[in-house]
Tab-separated table of C-alpha atoms in Angstrom:
chain	number	residue	atom	x	y	z
P	1	MET	CA	91.230	87.491	9.357
P	2	GLY	CA	88.295	86.480	11.476
P	3	LYS	CA	85.400	84.583	9.953
P	4	THR	CA	81.770	85.097	10.806
P	5	ASP	CA	80.035	82.619	8.527
P	6	GLY	CA	78.653	80.594	11.440
P	7	THR	CA	79.303	77.239	9.765
P	8	LEU	CA	80.592	75.536	12.911
P	9	SER	CA	78.456	72.635	14.038
P	10	PRO	CA	76.637	72.677	17.380
P	11	ALA	CA	78.491	70.950	20.222
P	12	SER	CA	78.326	70.352	23.940
P	13	VAL	CA	79.644	73.303	25.958
P	14	HIS	CA	81.807	73.020	29.082
P	15	THR	CA	83.369	75.766	31.197
P	16	LEU	CA	87.096	76.174	31.868
P	17	ASP	CA	88.215	78.931	34.262
P	18	MET	CA	91.401	80.588	32.943
P	19	SER	CA	92.064	82.381	36.236
P	20	GLY	CA	93.519	79.298	37.905
P	21	GLY	CA	95.382	76.166	36.823
P	22	GLN	CA	93.554	72.896	37.073
P	23	THR	CA	93.358	69.341	35.928
P	24	PHE	CA	90.105	68.864	34.088
P	25	ASP	CA	88.220	65.696	33.313
P	26	ILE	CA	84.935	66.912	31.936
P	27	PRO	CA	82.616	65.173	29.477
P	28	GLY	CA	84.303	65.015	26.124
P	29	VAL	CA	87.687	66.424	27.205
P	30	ARG	CA	90.570	65.027	29.229
P	31	GLY	CA	93.658	67.042	30.020
P	32	ARG	CA	95.355	69.647	32.136
P	33	MET	CA	95.773	73.408	32.183
P	34	GLU	CA	98.511	75.199	34.090
P	35	ARG	CA	98.418	78.940	34.787
P	36	LEU	CA	101.552	80.584	36.168
P	37	GLN	CA	101.740	84.272	37.086
P	38	PHE	CA	105.274	85.607	37.370
P	39	PRO	CA	106.755	88.632	39.201
P	40	SER	CA	107.319	90.362	35.839
P	41	GLY	CA	103.551	90.429	35.328
P	42	ILE	CA	103.563	87.825	32.564
P	43	VAL	CA	100.932	85.095	32.882
P	44	LEU	CA	101.737	81.773	31.231
P	45	TYR	CA	99.113	79.241	30.146
P	46	ARG	CA	100.030	75.681	29.215
P	47	LEU	CA	97.256	73.353	28.110
P	48	GLU	CA	97.443	69.746	26.995
P	49	TYR	CA	94.189	67.964	26.329
P	50	GLU	CA	92.540	65.298	24.224
P	51	ALA	CA	89.079	65.775	22.772
P	52	LEU	CA	87.027	62.610	23.179
P	53	GLU	CA	84.107	64.120	21.274
P	54	ASP	CA	83.230	67.291	19.381
P	55	CYS	CA	82.569	69.933	22.053
P	56	CYS	CA	83.277	73.502	23.155
P	57	LEU	CA	85.229	74.867	26.113
P	58	ASP	CA	83.730	78.114	27.420
P	59	MET	CA	86.779	80.136	28.531
P	60	GLN	CA	86.360	82.377	31.587
P	61	GLY	CA	89.004	85.122	31.461
P	62	GLY	CA	91.279	86.316	34.235
P	63	PHE	CA	91.781	90.061	33.550
P	64	ASP	CA	89.701	93.076	34.554
P	65	GLU	CA	91.804	95.744	32.819
P	66	PRO	CA	93.229	96.228	29.292
P	67	TRP	CA	95.561	93.367	28.335
P	68	VAL	CA	97.078	91.477	25.442
P	69	GLY	CA	97.736	87.775	25.054
P	70	SER	CA	99.626	85.505	22.704
P	71	ALA	CA	98.592	82.014	21.681
P	72	LEU	CA	99.898	79.105	19.622
P	73	HIS	CA	98.976	75.452	19.256
P	74	ILE	CA	102.200	73.446	19.138
P	75	GLN	CA	100.096	70.486	18.097
P	76	GLY	CA	96.495	69.940	17.047
P	77	GLN	CA	93.750	72.273	15.869
P	78	SER	CA	90.761	74.043	17.375
P	79	GLU	CA	88.560	77.032	16.597
P	80	LEU	CA	88.333	80.156	18.726
P	81	LEU	CA	84.748	81.440	18.751
P	82	CYS	CA	84.533	85.095	19.843
P	83	PRO	CA	81.564	86.848	21.493
P	84	ASN	CA	81.276	89.174	18.466
P	85	GLY	CA	80.640	86.230	16.132
P	86	GLU	CA	84.123	85.909	14.626
P	87	HIS	CA	85.947	82.609	14.699
P	88	HIS	CA	89.631	81.939	14.151
P	89	THR	CA	91.539	78.710	13.531
P	90	LEU	CA	94.338	77.819	15.931
P	91	ASN	CA	96.967	75.386	14.678
P	92	PRO	CA	100.781	75.194	14.473
P	93	ASP	CA	100.756	77.519	11.443
P	94	ALA	CA	98.711	80.333	13.026
P	95	ALA	CA	99.963	82.312	16.002
P	96	MET	CA	97.773	85.009	17.567
P	97	LEU	CA	97.922	88.228	19.500
P	98	MET	CA	94.539	88.802	21.084
P	99	ARG	CA	92.413	90.683	23.555
P	100	ILE	CA	88.856	89.581	24.302
P	101	ASP	CA	87.286	91.399	27.261
P	102	GLN	CA	83.801	89.939	27.199
P	103	GLN	CA	82.980	86.573	28.722
P	104	GLY	CA	81.742	83.983	26.280
P	105	SER	CA	84.751	83.134	24.118
P	106	ARG	CA	84.965	79.427	23.341
P	107	PHE	CA	87.347	76.889	21.899
P	108	GLN	CA	85.630	74.385	19.651
P	109	LEU	CA	87.403	71.041	19.900
P	110	TYR	CA	87.274	68.136	17.495
P	111	LYS	CA	87.093	64.473	18.435
P	112	GLY	CA	90.434	62.708	18.341
P	113	GLN	CA	92.532	65.880	18.474
P	114	LEU	CA	95.407	66.032	20.954
P	115	VAL	CA	96.188	69.701	21.507
P	116	ARG	CA	99.246	71.270	23.096
P	117	HIS	CA	98.670	74.985	23.563
P	118	VAL	CA	100.809	77.765	24.991
P	119	GLY	CA	99.907	81.365	25.674
P	120	ALA	CA	101.537	84.299	27.432
P	121	SER	CA	99.572	87.377	28.507
P	122	SER	CA	100.104	90.661	30.310
P	123	THR	CA	98.147	93.761	31.188
P	124	LEU	CA	98.939	96.763	28.995
P	125	ARG	CA	99.681	98.754	32.136
P	126	ILE	CA	102.614	96.486	32.952
P	127	LEU	CA	103.803	96.358	29.350
P	128	ARG	CA	103.667	100.139	29.102
P	129	GLU	CA	105.946	100.405	32.123
P	130	ARG	CA	108.367	97.898	30.614
P	131	PHE	CA	108.432	99.825	27.312
P	132	GLY	CA	109.268	103.109	29.076
P	133	ASN	CA	105.705	104.446	29.527
P	134	SER	CA	104.722	103.887	25.890
P	135	LEU	CA	103.593	100.987	23.743
P	136	PRO	CA	105.051	99.832	20.408
P	137	GLY	CA	102.927	100.446	17.341
P	138	ALA	CA	101.868	96.793	17.132
P	139	LEU	CA	100.028	97.130	20.448
P	140	GLN	CA	98.265	100.434	19.783
P	141	GLU	CA	95.080	98.770	18.509
P	142	PHE	CA	94.814	96.794	21.762
P	143	ASP	CA	95.045	99.968	23.880
P	144	THR	CA	91.344	100.733	24.355
P	145	PRO	CA	89.179	101.060	27.484
P	146	PHE	CA	88.311	97.780	29.147
P	147	GLY	CA	84.848	96.385	28.536
P	148	ASN	CA	83.921	95.354	25.009
P	149	SER	CA	87.250	95.041	23.208
P	150	CYS	CA	87.702	92.098	20.822
P	151	HIS	CA	90.939	92.390	18.854
P	152	ILE	CA	92.709	89.428	17.250
P	153	ARG	CA	95.685	89.477	14.914
P	154	THR	CA	96.908	86.264	13.306
P	155	LEU	CA	100.369	85.767	11.830
P	156	THR	CA	102.553	82.933	10.646
P	157	PRO	CA	104.795	81.796	13.513
P	158	SER	CA	108.515	82.147	12.971
P	159	ALA	CA	110.890	79.252	13.572
P	160	ARG	CA	112.066	81.118	16.670
P	161	LEU	CA	108.514	81.335	18.015
P	162	ARG	CA	107.946	77.623	17.464
P	163	GLN	CA	111.200	76.863	19.247
P	164	LEU	CA	110.172	78.971	22.242
P	165	ALA	CA	106.726	77.336	22.346
P	166	SER	CA	108.288	73.875	22.358
P	167	GLY	CA	110.652	75.046	25.093
P	168	LEU	CA	107.694	75.781	27.347
P	169	PHE	CA	106.837	72.055	27.252
P	170	SER	CA	110.413	70.802	27.272
P	171	GLN	CA	111.776	68.666	30.089
P	172	HIS	CA	114.543	71.267	30.392
P	173	ALA	CA	111.956	73.720	31.751
P	174	ASN	CA	111.948	71.798	35.030
P	175	GLY	CA	114.237	71.456	38.037
P	176	ALA	CA	115.048	73.886	40.828
P	177	CYS	CA	114.907	76.899	38.493
P	178	ARG	CA	111.744	75.775	36.728
P	179	GLU	CA	109.692	78.937	37.241
P	180	LEU	CA	112.659	81.186	36.469
P	181	LYS	CA	113.178	79.370	33.157
P	182	LEU	CA	109.486	79.396	32.284
P	183	GLU	CA	109.209	83.126	33.045
P	184	ALA	CA	112.151	83.890	30.758
P	185	ILE	CA	110.741	81.801	27.897
P	186	ALA	CA	107.225	83.242	28.347
P	187	ASN	CA	108.612	86.792	28.110
P	188	LEU	CA	110.527	85.879	24.961
P	189	PHE	CA	107.462	84.169	23.486
P	190	LEU	CA	105.262	87.248	23.930
P	191	SER	CA	108.058	89.544	22.715
P	192	GLU	CA	108.584	87.471	19.561
P	193	LEU	CA	104.907	87.747	18.653
P	194	ILE	CA	104.831	91.490	19.264
P	195	GLU	CA	107.900	91.959	17.082
P	196	GLY	CA	106.383	89.692	14.431
P	197	LEU	CA	103.306	91.894	14.323
P	198	GLU	CA	105.518	94.990	14.100
P	199	ASP	CA	107.366	93.499	11.126
P	200	ALA	CA	104.101	92.502	9.434
P	201	SER	CA	102.991	96.139	9.377
P	202	PHE	CA	105.769	96.921	6.891
P	203	THR	CA	105.203	95.474	3.413
P	204	ASP	CA	107.525	95.538	0.416
P	205	ASP	CA	106.411	96.568	-3.058
P	206	ALA	CA	104.771	93.854	-5.134
P	207	LEU	CA	107.266	91.324	-6.435
P	208	PRO	CA	108.077	91.173	-10.150
P	209	MET	CA	106.079	88.468	-11.909
P	210	TRP	CA	109.176	86.374	-12.588
P	211	GLU	CA	110.070	86.313	-8.882
P	212	GLU	CA	106.510	85.296	-8.011
P	213	GLN	CA	106.866	82.466	-10.521
P	214	ALA	CA	110.251	81.500	-9.065
P	215	TYR	CA	108.728	81.412	-5.575
P	216	GLN	CA	105.857	79.169	-6.734
P	217	GLU	CA	108.303	76.888	-8.525
P	218	LEU	CA	110.322	76.539	-5.312
P	219	LEU	CA	107.155	75.666	-3.375
P	220	ASP	CA	106.301	72.968	-5.920
P	221	GLN	CA	109.818	71.564	-5.906
P	222	VAL	CA	109.920	71.354	-2.107
P	223	SER	CA	106.483	69.712	-1.861
P	224	ARG	CA	107.517	67.052	-4.422
P	225	SER	CA	110.885	66.309	-2.848
P	226	LEU	CA	110.458	66.184	0.941
P	227	ASP	CA	111.783	62.613	0.923
P	228	SER	CA	115.016	63.671	-0.803
P	229	PRO	CA	118.021	65.798	0.116
P	230	LEU	CA	117.215	69.413	-0.724
P	231	SER	CA	120.184	71.658	-1.405
P	232	ILE	CA	119.473	75.368	-0.949
P	233	PRO	CA	122.196	76.428	-3.435
P	234	THR	CA	120.836	73.963	-6.029
P	235	LEU	CA	117.246	75.135	-5.549
P	236	ALA	CA	118.275	78.786	-5.826
P	237	ASP	CA	120.334	78.137	-8.944
P	238	HIS	CA	117.435	76.226	-10.509
P	239	VAL	CA	115.192	79.311	-10.402
P	240	GLY	CA	117.963	81.762	-11.259
P	241	LEU	CA	118.167	83.518	-7.879
P	242	THR	CA	120.869	83.952	-5.275
P	243	GLU	CA	120.521	82.121	-1.972
P	244	SER	CA	120.112	85.408	-0.130
P	245	ARG	CA	117.308	86.531	-2.464
P	246	VAL	CA	115.519	83.190	-2.045
P	247	ASP	CA	115.654	83.645	1.722
P	248	GLN	CA	114.328	87.197	1.345
P	249	LEU	CA	111.357	85.892	-0.669
P	250	PHE	CA	110.548	83.223	1.903
P	251	LYS	CA	110.933	85.664	4.782
P	252	LEU	CA	108.547	88.017	3.010
P	253	LYS	CA	105.998	85.311	2.170
P	254	ASN	CA	106.323	82.976	5.163
P	255	ASP	CA	108.421	84.761	7.803
P	256	GLN	CA	110.924	81.899	7.429
P	257	THR	CA	114.053	81.196	5.451
P	258	LEU	CA	113.818	78.485	2.814
P	259	ALA	CA	115.680	76.049	5.094
P	260	GLU	CA	113.221	76.761	7.915
P	261	PHE	CA	110.293	76.331	5.532
P	262	ILE	CA	111.602	72.944	4.363
P	263	ARG	CA	112.132	71.789	7.946
P	264	ASN	CA	108.603	72.858	8.905
P	265	GLU	CA	107.067	71.103	5.877
P	266	ARG	CA	108.954	67.918	6.722
P	267	MET	CA	107.779	67.994	10.323
P	268	THR	CA	104.179	68.653	9.285
P	269	LEU	CA	104.275	65.672	6.922
P	270	ALA	CA	105.955	63.509	9.564
P	271	GLN	CA	103.215	64.232	12.092
P	272	GLN	CA	100.501	63.466	9.529
P	273	LEU	CA	102.118	60.133	8.635
P	274	LEU	CA	102.651	59.092	12.254
P	275	GLU	CA	99.089	59.972	13.231
P	276	THR	CA	97.750	57.481	10.685
P	277	GLY	CA	99.447	54.720	12.693
P	278	GLU	CA	100.384	53.018	9.429
P	279	HIS	CA	104.121	53.751	9.215
P	280	PRO	CA	106.971	52.900	11.629
P	281	VAL	CA	109.234	55.738	12.712
P	282	LYS	CA	112.085	54.705	10.395
P	283	VAL	CA	109.795	54.770	7.347
P	284	VAL	CA	108.489	58.224	8.308
P	285	ALA	CA	112.075	59.427	8.709
P	286	ASP	CA	112.851	58.175	5.192
P	287	LYS	CA	109.726	59.775	3.724
P	288	THR	CA	110.679	63.147	5.206
P	289	GLY	CA	114.282	63.229	4.057
P	290	TYR	CA	116.114	62.061	7.192
P	291	ALA	CA	118.821	59.450	6.657
P	292	HIS	CA	119.244	58.868	10.399
P	293	VAL	CA	116.340	58.125	12.742
P	294	SER	CA	118.164	59.773	15.649
P	295	ASN	CA	118.348	63.106	13.792
P	296	PHE	CA	114.695	62.794	12.828
P	297	SER	CA	113.645	62.057	16.410
P	298	ARG	CA	115.543	65.063	17.744
P	299	ALA	CA	114.016	67.375	15.148
P	300	TYR	CA	110.517	66.008	15.762
P	301	ARG	CA	110.758	66.338	19.530
P	302	SER	CA	112.088	69.881	19.226
P	303	ARG	CA	109.134	70.772	16.990
P	304	PHE	CA	106.255	69.026	18.795
P	305	GLY	CA	107.479	68.442	22.342
P	306	GLU	CA	107.202	64.640	22.127
P	307	THR	CA	109.058	61.829	20.408
P	308	PRO	CA	107.760	60.379	17.138
P	309	ALA	CA	107.444	57.021	18.890
P	310	ARG	CA	104.971	58.517	21.356
P	311	THR	CA	102.868	60.021	18.561
P	312	LEU	CA	102.839	56.647	16.828
P	313	ARG	CA	101.861	54.781	20.025
P	314	ARG	CA	98.974	57.155	20.621
P	315	ALA	CA	97.766	56.621	17.045
P	316	THR	CA	97.987	52.837	17.184
P	317	ASN	CA	96.414	52.615	20.674
P	318	GLY	CA	93.573	55.011	19.834
């Protein structure tokens, strides 16, 4: 849900035009934005920047008709400040579907944050054509006349969505077919978010108290044991549930299976440890349950789009 408490601190404001890709080196921010518009009508945004001080980027939009966009930070955190006074946190655990017609939306950035951001957008006119002249239920709230619309829906990103986001920064999205690959991934990225919002509109009945307790016990066990092997069958047996029921609970609560949840928690901890600059990669691998550094490095790069060694170098050189 959006927040309107206005607690964000004042900061310098700089303008970034979303209608065209550019390298930007403005006071307080250093990085690059790429905007690619594909024949399918999908527009892809890829941003990578480092905040050198607390500041705001005033985002100038690129649409003049009803549209919808998706957004996810693969790495880092910022706040989206909307013209209507709401603000929303963007981080790797919060994906968004949004439409903000009015000029004046801003990203508040925090000193020391390196942010990798991906977004895919399309006009509703084009999406309607692709859905056979209608829109799925998840997009109905975005289908209003252009002018003053400000709609934002936040949901927990699925493992599939995170994988697609990382793919948009991957070295494999290069070469002779670069734009063809990026267009395909951008379409899948937007589709995954739309489907995620569709699924979120259907809720199960409240869980029995004992299953709620079992779920909380699993959360506690995972958080205490990220540095150890975690067996899904053993965890399920410990709380008296089948493996399939455990996965159902975690899909309901987190839109992830238990295995996906564990992997995400390990990667989150790994990034936190590396960004302190205090632990070598092998130690971080050990602390997050990986017996082999090579497996850890592959998992980390797949999750964040860079090797753990690069994250560590940035922390120690900063």
